[in-house]
Amino acid sequence: MVKLTCVQLLMVAFQATLITMSSAELPYNFYSSSCPNAEETIKNTVYNLIDGNPSIAAALIRMHFHDCFVMGCDASILLDSSNSNPQPEKSAIPLAGYEAVDKIKAAVEAVCPLTVSCADVLAFAARDSVSKSAGFSYHVRSGRRDGNVSKAFSVVTNMPSPFFGIEDLVGSFTRKGLNVDDLVALSGAHSIGVAHCSGFTNRLYPEVDTTMDSAYATDLKKTCPAPVRGAPDPVVNNSAVAPTTLSNQFFKNAVARRVLFTSDAALLTRNDTGAKVQENAADSLLWKVRFAASMVKMGNIEVLTGTNGQVRKFCRTINS
Ligand code: HEM
């Protein structure tokens, strides 16, 4: 694995420190005495799961993002529907990776029952998915607690849409305490994983978006016909190049106008975000440092600590 040098790691730690000073401070190594093997157990399980199915890396990274943007990083995304809560967050947008999270949590419960929160499991699992798929890692703060509230309508009001332009994207990230640098750096996650055609056929039909490379559009049309109500919704890779390797390829794709969503392409429509796209495309190491720092920052959004919330036994249900 490529390791970030001491100086680069210091930069990440310094940025993360500046960021977290202004909000609820989570410690490093929260489980050092209560569950010393927690992080190792999670990492081994995540690595095994990704070895068996590489798509799980993308799913776990996206899961952490969706968790943090709706009600903060509190594992509210994981709660199943129930009689008292028929429409939880997960009913609003389909996500992959719930079974993987069940397995990771079960592995931690086997070594330390009722100790490690589902919210921390998601943060560690995203970090381990990054290290497995990108070859670099970063320290994750811990001690998040699990929330008891999960509502589908909160997803609609908090998640950015793939049809957003730059101002809406920036607004959505700003409301979560993230800036334009975070928006751009984190968008690098679209170098891995897949997307359903319905998320970007607006750029293919009736006319191809002039900001999309025409050869790329022609390729996409082979998998994604003009949308018809009730027809299947196939998937394509987020990146046509190295689709299972998390890297700065997303930015190279953006510069080449070979990205899928209106929101991806929008990053080039403002001078400040466009400049960051160019920088990240040109300098892989710079992007890694920025991505790591932004993941740490994202993992600190509106966290529950202390005696707030609970540590769930099963991530899908509130403890009885
Ligand atoms: C900037 C605003 C963002 C928008 C509008 C957005 C939107 C989307 C959409 C529409 C998909 C395709 C889902 C599907 O069709 O199944 C997707 C996939 C994905 N997104 Fe984002 N996203 C954004 C930011 C992020 C961030 C910040 C991360 C993580 C740090 C992320 C990670 C991913 C990953 C890894 C996938 C692939 C998931 C998989 O293959 O299972 N996205 N995103």
Short mmCIF file of C-alpha atoms and ligand atoms in Angstrom, two decimals:
data_model
loop_
_atom_site.label_atom_id
_atom_site.label_comp_id
_atom_site.label_asym_id
_atom_site.label_seq_id
_atom_site.Cartn_x
_atom_site.Cartn_y
_atom_site.Cartn_z
CA MET A 1 0.00 0.00 0.00
CA VAL A 2 1.24 3.51 -0.81
CA LYS A 3 1.58 5.37 2.46
CA LEU A 4 1.23 9.12 2.75
CA THR A 5 4.55 10.57 3.90
CA CYS A 6 4.95 12.03 7.39
CA VAL A 7 4.56 15.56 6.06
CA GLN A 8 1.40 14.66 4.16
CA LEU A 9 -0.05 12.88 7.15
CA LEU A 10 0.77 15.90 9.29
CA MET A 11 -1.09 18.07 6.78
CA VAL A 12 -4.13 15.80 7.05
CA ALA A 13 -3.94 15.75 10.84
CA PHE A 14 -3.47 19.53 10.97
CA GLN A 15 -6.42 20.22 8.68
CA ALA A 16 -8.55 17.71 10.57
CA THR A 17 -7.60 19.34 13.86
CA LEU A 18 -8.52 22.80 12.62
CA ILE A 19 -11.81 21.44 11.37
CA THR A 20 -12.79 19.54 14.48
CA MET A 21 -11.81 22.29 16.90
CA SER A 22 -14.94 24.16 15.96
CA SER A 23 -17.39 21.32 16.52
CA ALA A 24 -18.06 18.40 18.86
CA GLU A 25 -14.65 16.88 19.40
CA LEU A 26 -14.39 13.17 18.81
CA PRO A 27 -11.25 11.47 20.16
CA TYR A 28 -8.95 9.12 18.34
CA ASN A 29 -8.86 5.53 19.64
CA PHE A 30 -12.14 5.83 21.54
CA TYR A 31 -12.22 2.05 21.88
CA SER A 32 -8.59 1.57 22.97
CA SER A 33 -9.59 0.17 26.35
CA SER A 34 -13.24 -0.88 25.81
CA CYS A 35 -12.56 -2.78 22.57
CA PRO A 36 -8.90 -2.70 21.57
CA ASN A 37 -9.46 -5.00 18.58
CA ALA A 38 -12.42 -3.07 17.16
CA GLU A 39 -10.63 -1.32 14.30
CA GLU A 40 -8.61 -4.41 13.38
CA THR A 41 -11.73 -6.60 13.41
CA ILE A 42 -13.60 -4.15 11.20
CA LYS A 43 -10.69 -3.81 8.81
CA ASN A 44 -10.27 -7.58 8.41
CA THR A 45 -13.97 -8.06 7.80
CA VAL A 46 -14.15 -5.19 5.29
CA TYR A 47 -11.10 -6.48 3.42
CA ASN A 48 -12.57 -10.01 3.26
CA LEU A 49 -15.90 -8.70 2.03
CA ILE A 50 -14.24 -6.61 -0.70
CA ASP A 51 -12.04 -9.56 -1.70
CA GLY A 52 -15.27 -11.52 -2.26
CA ASN A 53 -17.09 -8.64 -3.98
CA PRO A 54 -15.13 -5.52 -5.02
CA SER A 55 -18.33 -3.46 -5.44
CA ILE A 56 -18.70 -3.39 -1.65
CA ALA A 57 -15.93 -0.78 -1.35
CA ALA A 58 -17.94 1.80 -3.30
CA ALA A 59 -21.13 0.90 -1.45
CA LEU A 60 -19.54 1.42 1.98
CA ILE A 61 -17.96 4.75 1.03
CA ARG A 62 -21.27 6.03 -0.31
CA MET A 63 -23.14 4.71 2.73
CA HIS A 64 -21.01 6.83 5.09
CA PHE A 65 -21.66 9.92 2.95
CA HIS A 66 -25.42 9.36 2.97
CA ASP A 67 -25.40 8.66 6.69
CA CYS A 68 -23.51 11.84 7.53
CA PHE A 69 -25.57 14.14 5.30
CA VAL A 70 -28.90 13.11 6.83
CA MET A 71 -29.24 13.67 10.61
CA GLY A 72 -25.45 13.60 10.98
CA CYS A 73 -23.17 10.53 11.16
CA ASP A 74 -25.49 8.55 13.44
CA ALA A 75 -26.25 5.38 11.46
CA SER A 76 -29.84 6.58 10.91
CA ILE A 77 -29.43 5.38 7.32
CA LEU A 78 -29.30 1.80 8.62
CA LEU A 79 -32.63 1.66 10.46
CA ASP A 80 -35.24 -0.61 8.86
CA SER A 81 -38.89 0.35 8.56
CA SER A 82 -41.08 -0.60 11.50
CA ASN A 83 -44.71 -0.21 12.52
CA SER A 84 -43.89 3.01 14.35
CA ASN A 85 -41.62 4.28 11.55
CA PRO A 86 -42.81 2.93 8.18
CA GLN A 87 -40.69 5.30 6.07
CA PRO A 88 -37.12 5.51 7.36
CA GLU A 89 -34.25 7.12 5.41
CA LYS A 90 -33.42 3.93 3.55
CA SER A 91 -36.85 3.94 1.88
CA ALA A 92 -36.02 7.21 0.08
CA ILE A 93 -32.92 6.27 -1.96
CA PRO A 94 -31.84 2.68 -2.65
CA LEU A 95 -28.29 2.00 -1.46
CA ALA A 96 -26.11 -1.10 -1.64
CA GLY A 97 -24.09 -2.48 1.28
CA TYR A 98 -26.60 -3.06 4.09
CA GLU A 99 -25.81 -6.78 4.28
CA ALA A 100 -22.10 -5.99 4.38
CA VAL A 101 -22.67 -3.64 7.33
CA ASP A 102 -24.63 -6.41 9.12
CA LYS A 103 -21.62 -8.71 8.75
CA ILE A 104 -19.13 -6.10 9.93
CA LYS A 105 -21.24 -5.23 12.95
CA ALA A 106 -21.71 -8.95 13.78
CA ALA A 107 -17.93 -9.41 13.70
CA VAL A 108 -17.45 -6.52 16.16
CA GLU A 109 -20.29 -7.69 18.39
CA ALA A 110 -18.57 -11.10 18.59
CA VAL A 111 -15.47 -9.52 20.15
CA CYS A 112 -17.09 -6.64 22.10
CA PRO A 113 -20.87 -6.85 22.64
CA LEU A 114 -22.79 -3.55 22.72
CA THR A 115 -19.66 -1.43 22.62
CA VAL A 116 -18.96 -0.13 19.11
CA SER A 117 -21.65 2.07 17.57
CA CYS A 118 -23.03 1.47 14.10
CA ALA A 119 -22.10 5.06 13.22
CA ASP A 120 -18.45 4.31 14.02
CA VAL A 121 -18.67 1.02 12.12
CA LEU A 122 -19.71 3.03 9.04
CA ALA A 123 -16.88 5.55 9.47
CA PHE A 124 -14.23 2.84 9.94
CA ALA A 125 -15.67 0.71 7.14
CA ALA A 126 -15.54 3.67 4.72
CA ARG A 127 -11.92 4.34 5.71
CA ASP A 128 -11.01 0.67 5.23
CA SER A 129 -12.79 0.62 1.86
CA VAL A 130 -10.68 3.61 0.82
CA SER A 131 -7.47 1.92 1.90
CA LYS A 132 -8.40 -1.32 0.15
CA SER A 133 -9.47 0.33 -3.09
CA ALA A 134 -7.09 3.31 -3.20
CA GLY A 135 -4.03 2.16 -1.27
CA PHE A 136 -3.87 5.01 1.24
CA SER A 137 -5.36 5.44 4.66
CA TYR A 138 -6.12 8.01 7.35
CA HIS A 139 -7.00 8.13 11.03
CA VAL A 140 -10.69 8.12 11.91
CA ARG A 141 -11.96 9.72 15.10
CA SER A 142 -14.51 7.66 17.02
CA GLY A 143 -17.10 7.73 19.79
CA ARG A 144 -20.12 8.54 17.62
CA ARG A 145 -23.42 7.29 19.04
CA ASP A 146 -26.35 5.88 17.09
CA GLY A 147 -29.46 7.98 16.54
CA ASN A 148 -33.04 6.89 17.02
CA VAL A 149 -34.64 9.06 14.32
CA SER A 150 -34.73 8.13 10.64
CA LYS A 151 -37.20 9.76 8.25
CA ALA A 152 -37.38 9.49 4.46
CA PHE A 153 -38.31 13.15 4.06
CA SER A 154 -34.99 14.21 5.64
CA VAL A 155 -33.18 12.52 2.75
CA VAL A 156 -34.97 14.64 0.18
CA THR A 157 -34.12 17.87 1.96
CA ASN A 158 -30.49 17.03 2.82
CA MET A 159 -28.99 14.94 0.01
CA PRO A 160 -27.59 16.71 -3.05
CA SER A 161 -29.18 15.59 -6.31
CA PRO A 162 -27.27 14.44 -9.41
CA PHE A 163 -29.29 17.06 -11.28
CA PHE A 164 -27.93 19.93 -9.18
CA GLY A 165 -25.90 22.77 -10.65
CA ILE A 166 -22.88 24.17 -8.86
CA GLU A 167 -24.68 26.69 -6.63
CA ASP A 168 -27.06 24.05 -5.24
CA LEU A 169 -24.16 21.65 -4.68
CA VAL A 170 -22.13 24.26 -2.83
CA GLY A 171 -25.21 25.19 -0.78
CA SER A 172 -25.86 21.58 0.13
CA PHE A 173 -22.26 21.05 1.32
CA THR A 174 -22.09 24.42 3.08
CA ARG A 175 -25.14 23.51 5.16
CA LYS A 176 -23.14 20.54 6.44
CA GLY A 177 -20.10 22.65 7.29
CA LEU A 178 -18.20 21.49 4.21
CA ASN A 179 -16.63 23.93 1.76
CA VAL A 180 -15.98 23.93 -1.98
CA ASP A 181 -12.64 22.15 -1.51
CA ASP A 182 -14.43 19.33 0.32
CA LEU A 183 -17.12 19.19 -2.37
CA VAL A 184 -14.53 18.78 -5.09
CA ALA A 185 -12.19 16.43 -3.20
CA LEU A 186 -15.02 14.12 -2.08
CA SER A 187 -16.46 14.00 -5.59
CA GLY A 188 -13.36 11.96 -6.39
CA ALA A 189 -15.31 9.03 -4.91
CA HIS A 190 -17.05 8.92 -8.29
CA SER A 191 -13.94 7.22 -9.65
CA ILE A 192 -15.38 3.93 -8.39
CA GLY A 193 -18.73 2.23 -8.28
CA VAL A 194 -21.73 2.38 -10.53
CA ALA A 195 -24.66 4.60 -11.43
CA HIS A 196 -28.11 3.88 -12.81
CA CYS A 197 -28.85 5.38 -16.20
CA SER A 198 -31.78 7.36 -14.76
CA GLY A 199 -29.25 9.54 -12.93
CA PHE A 200 -27.77 10.95 -16.14
CA THR A 201 -29.99 10.22 -19.18
CA ASN A 202 -31.02 13.89 -18.91
CA ARG A 203 -27.57 14.53 -20.43
CA LEU A 204 -28.09 12.06 -23.29
CA TYR A 205 -31.68 12.71 -24.45
CA PRO A 206 -33.29 14.32 -26.33
CA GLU A 207 -29.95 16.00 -27.17
CA VAL A 208 -26.49 15.13 -25.88
CA ASP A 209 -25.30 17.72 -23.37
CA THR A 210 -22.73 19.84 -25.15
CA THR A 211 -20.52 19.66 -22.07
CA MET A 212 -20.21 15.86 -22.46
CA ASP A 213 -17.62 14.26 -24.73
CA SER A 214 -19.62 13.03 -27.72
CA ALA A 215 -17.81 9.67 -28.02
CA TYR A 216 -18.49 9.04 -24.34
CA ALA A 217 -22.16 9.92 -24.84
CA THR A 218 -22.36 7.47 -27.75
CA ASP A 219 -20.92 4.72 -25.53
CA LEU A 220 -23.32 5.48 -22.70
CA LYS A 221 -26.30 5.38 -25.05
CA LYS A 222 -25.49 1.74 -25.86
CA THR A 223 -26.31 0.78 -22.26
CA CYS A 224 -28.80 3.54 -21.54
CA PRO A 225 -31.67 3.90 -24.03
CA ALA A 226 -34.00 6.87 -23.90
CA PRO A 227 -35.98 6.50 -20.67
CA VAL A 228 -39.37 4.81 -20.88
CA ARG A 229 -41.63 4.63 -17.84
CA GLY A 230 -41.44 1.17 -16.23
CA ALA A 231 -38.45 0.02 -18.33
CA PRO A 232 -35.38 -1.45 -16.61
CA ASP A 233 -32.77 1.01 -15.34
CA PRO A 234 -29.33 -0.47 -16.16
CA VAL A 235 -26.08 0.59 -14.51
CA VAL A 236 -22.74 1.77 -15.90
CA ASN A 237 -19.42 2.30 -14.16
CA ASN A 238 -18.91 5.76 -12.70
CA SER A 239 -15.52 5.80 -14.42
CA ALA A 240 -14.81 4.16 -17.76
CA VAL A 241 -11.16 3.87 -16.65
CA ALA A 242 -10.11 1.62 -13.71
CA PRO A 243 -13.66 1.49 -12.26
CA THR A 244 -12.74 -0.42 -9.08
CA THR A 245 -9.74 1.73 -8.14
CA LEU A 246 -10.46 4.82 -6.04
CA SER A 247 -8.17 7.49 -7.46
CA ASN A 248 -7.97 10.96 -8.96
CA GLN A 249 -9.22 9.46 -12.24
CA PHE A 250 -12.57 11.17 -11.65
CA PHE A 251 -10.88 14.56 -12.11
CA LYS A 252 -9.12 13.43 -15.27
CA ASN A 253 -12.50 12.24 -16.51
CA ALA A 254 -14.07 15.58 -15.62
CA VAL A 255 -11.41 17.51 -17.52
CA ALA A 256 -11.98 15.17 -20.49
CA ARG A 257 -15.76 15.80 -20.09
CA ARG A 258 -16.33 12.10 -19.45
CA VAL A 259 -18.30 12.16 -16.20
CA LEU A 260 -21.91 11.07 -15.77
CA PHE A 261 -23.99 13.46 -13.72
CA THR A 262 -25.01 17.07 -14.23
CA SER A 263 -23.57 17.54 -10.72
CA ASP A 264 -20.20 16.03 -11.70
CA ALA A 265 -19.91 18.23 -14.78
CA ALA A 266 -21.05 21.25 -12.75
CA LEU A 267 -17.76 21.25 -10.85
CA LEU A 268 -16.17 22.77 -13.94
CA THR A 269 -18.69 25.58 -14.21
CA ARG A 270 -17.25 27.86 -11.52
CA ASN A 271 -13.72 29.20 -11.38
CA ASP A 272 -12.90 28.05 -7.85
CA THR A 273 -14.27 24.51 -8.16
CA GLY A 274 -12.92 24.20 -11.69
CA ALA A 275 -9.44 25.13 -10.49
CA LYS A 276 -9.61 22.43 -7.80
CA VAL A 277 -10.70 19.86 -10.38
CA GLN A 278 -7.65 20.74 -12.48
CA GLU A 279 -5.31 20.55 -9.48
CA ASN A 280 -6.67 17.19 -8.35
CA ALA A 281 -6.43 15.83 -11.89
CA ALA A 282 -2.79 16.89 -12.14
CA ASP A 283 -1.61 15.77 -8.71
CA SER A 284 -2.74 12.43 -7.35
CA LEU A 285 -0.96 12.85 -4.03
CA LEU A 286 -2.50 16.27 -3.44
CA TRP A 287 -5.96 14.81 -4.04
CA LYS A 288 -5.28 11.93 -1.63
CA VAL A 289 -4.34 14.35 1.14
CA ARG A 290 -7.42 16.49 0.44
CA PHE A 291 -9.74 13.50 0.17
CA ALA A 292 -8.52 12.05 3.47
CA ALA A 293 -8.96 15.40 5.25
CA SER A 294 -12.43 15.87 3.78
CA MET A 295 -13.51 12.35 4.76
CA VAL A 296 -12.42 13.08 8.34
CA LYS A 297 -14.37 16.36 8.23
CA MET A 298 -17.45 14.67 6.77
CA GLY A 299 -17.27 12.02 9.49
CA ASN A 300 -17.67 14.73 12.10
CA ILE A 301 -20.97 16.16 10.82
CA GLU A 302 -23.55 16.59 13.61
CA VAL A 303 -22.31 13.59 15.60
CA LEU A 304 -24.03 12.34 18.75
CA THR A 305 -21.65 11.86 21.68
CA GLY A 306 -21.67 11.16 25.41
CA THR A 307 -25.03 9.91 26.59
CA ASN A 308 -26.95 11.04 23.50
CA GLY A 309 -28.37 8.28 21.33
CA GLN A 310 -27.26 4.72 22.02
CA VAL A 311 -24.97 1.93 20.82
CA ARG A 312 -27.23 -0.32 18.81
CA LYS A 313 -26.83 -4.08 18.99
CA PHE A 314 -28.23 -4.61 15.50
CA CYS A 315 -27.72 -1.70 13.16
CA ARG A 316 -31.15 -2.14 11.59
CA THR A 317 -33.14 -1.67 14.79
CA ILE A 318 -33.19 0.55 17.87
CA ASN A 319 -32.38 -1.45 21.03
CA SER A 320 -35.54 -2.64 22.81
C1 HEM B 1 -21.61 15.98 -4.70
C2 HEM B 1 -22.80 15.47 -4.63
C3 HEM B 1 -23.10 14.04 -4.97
C4 HEM B 1 -24.10 13.60 -5.75
C5 HEM B 1 -25.17 14.45 -6.40
C6 HEM B 1 -23.98 12.17 -5.85
C7 HEM B 1 -24.83 11.36 -6.55
C8 HEM B 1 -24.61 10.03 -6.81
C9 HEM B 1 -25.44 9.20 -7.62
C10 HEM B 1 -26.73 9.64 -8.32
C11 HEM B 1 -24.88 7.98 -7.67
C12 HEM B 1 -25.39 6.76 -8.47
C13 HEM B 1 -26.34 5.95 -7.62
C14 HEM B 1 -27.04 4.88 -8.44
O1 HEM B 1 -27.54 5.17 -9.51
O2 HEM B 1 -27.10 3.72 -7.96
C15 HEM B 1 -23.69 8.01 -6.87
C16 HEM B 1 -22.85 6.95 -6.68
C17 HEM B 1 -21.79 6.97 -5.81
N1 HEM B 1 -21.41 8.03 -5.01
FE1 HEM B 1 -22.10 9.91 -5.11
N2 HEM B 1 -22.90 11.78 -5.13
C18 HEM B 1 -22.32 12.88 -4.56
C19 HEM B 1 -21.24 12.90 -3.72
C20 HEM B 1 -20.62 11.77 -3.24
C21 HEM B 1 -19.70 11.75 -2.15
C22 HEM B 1 -19.32 12.96 -1.29
C23 HEM B 1 -19.28 10.46 -2.00
C24 HEM B 1 -18.34 9.87 -0.99
C25 HEM B 1 -17.38 10.50 -0.39
C26 HEM B 1 -19.94 9.69 -3.04
C27 HEM B 1 -19.72 8.37 -3.28
C28 HEM B 1 -20.35 7.63 -4.26
C29 HEM B 1 -19.98 6.27 -4.61
C30 HEM B 1 -18.80 5.50 -4.06
C31 HEM B 1 -20.89 5.86 -5.57
C32 HEM B 1 -20.98 4.47 -6.21
C33 HEM B 1 -21.84 3.60 -5.30
C34 HEM B 1 -21.90 2.14 -5.67
O3 HEM B 1 -21.38 1.72 -6.69
O4 HEM B 1 -22.49 1.36 -4.88
N3 HEM B 1 -20.76 10.51 -3.74
N4 HEM B 1 -23.55 9.26 -6.35
#
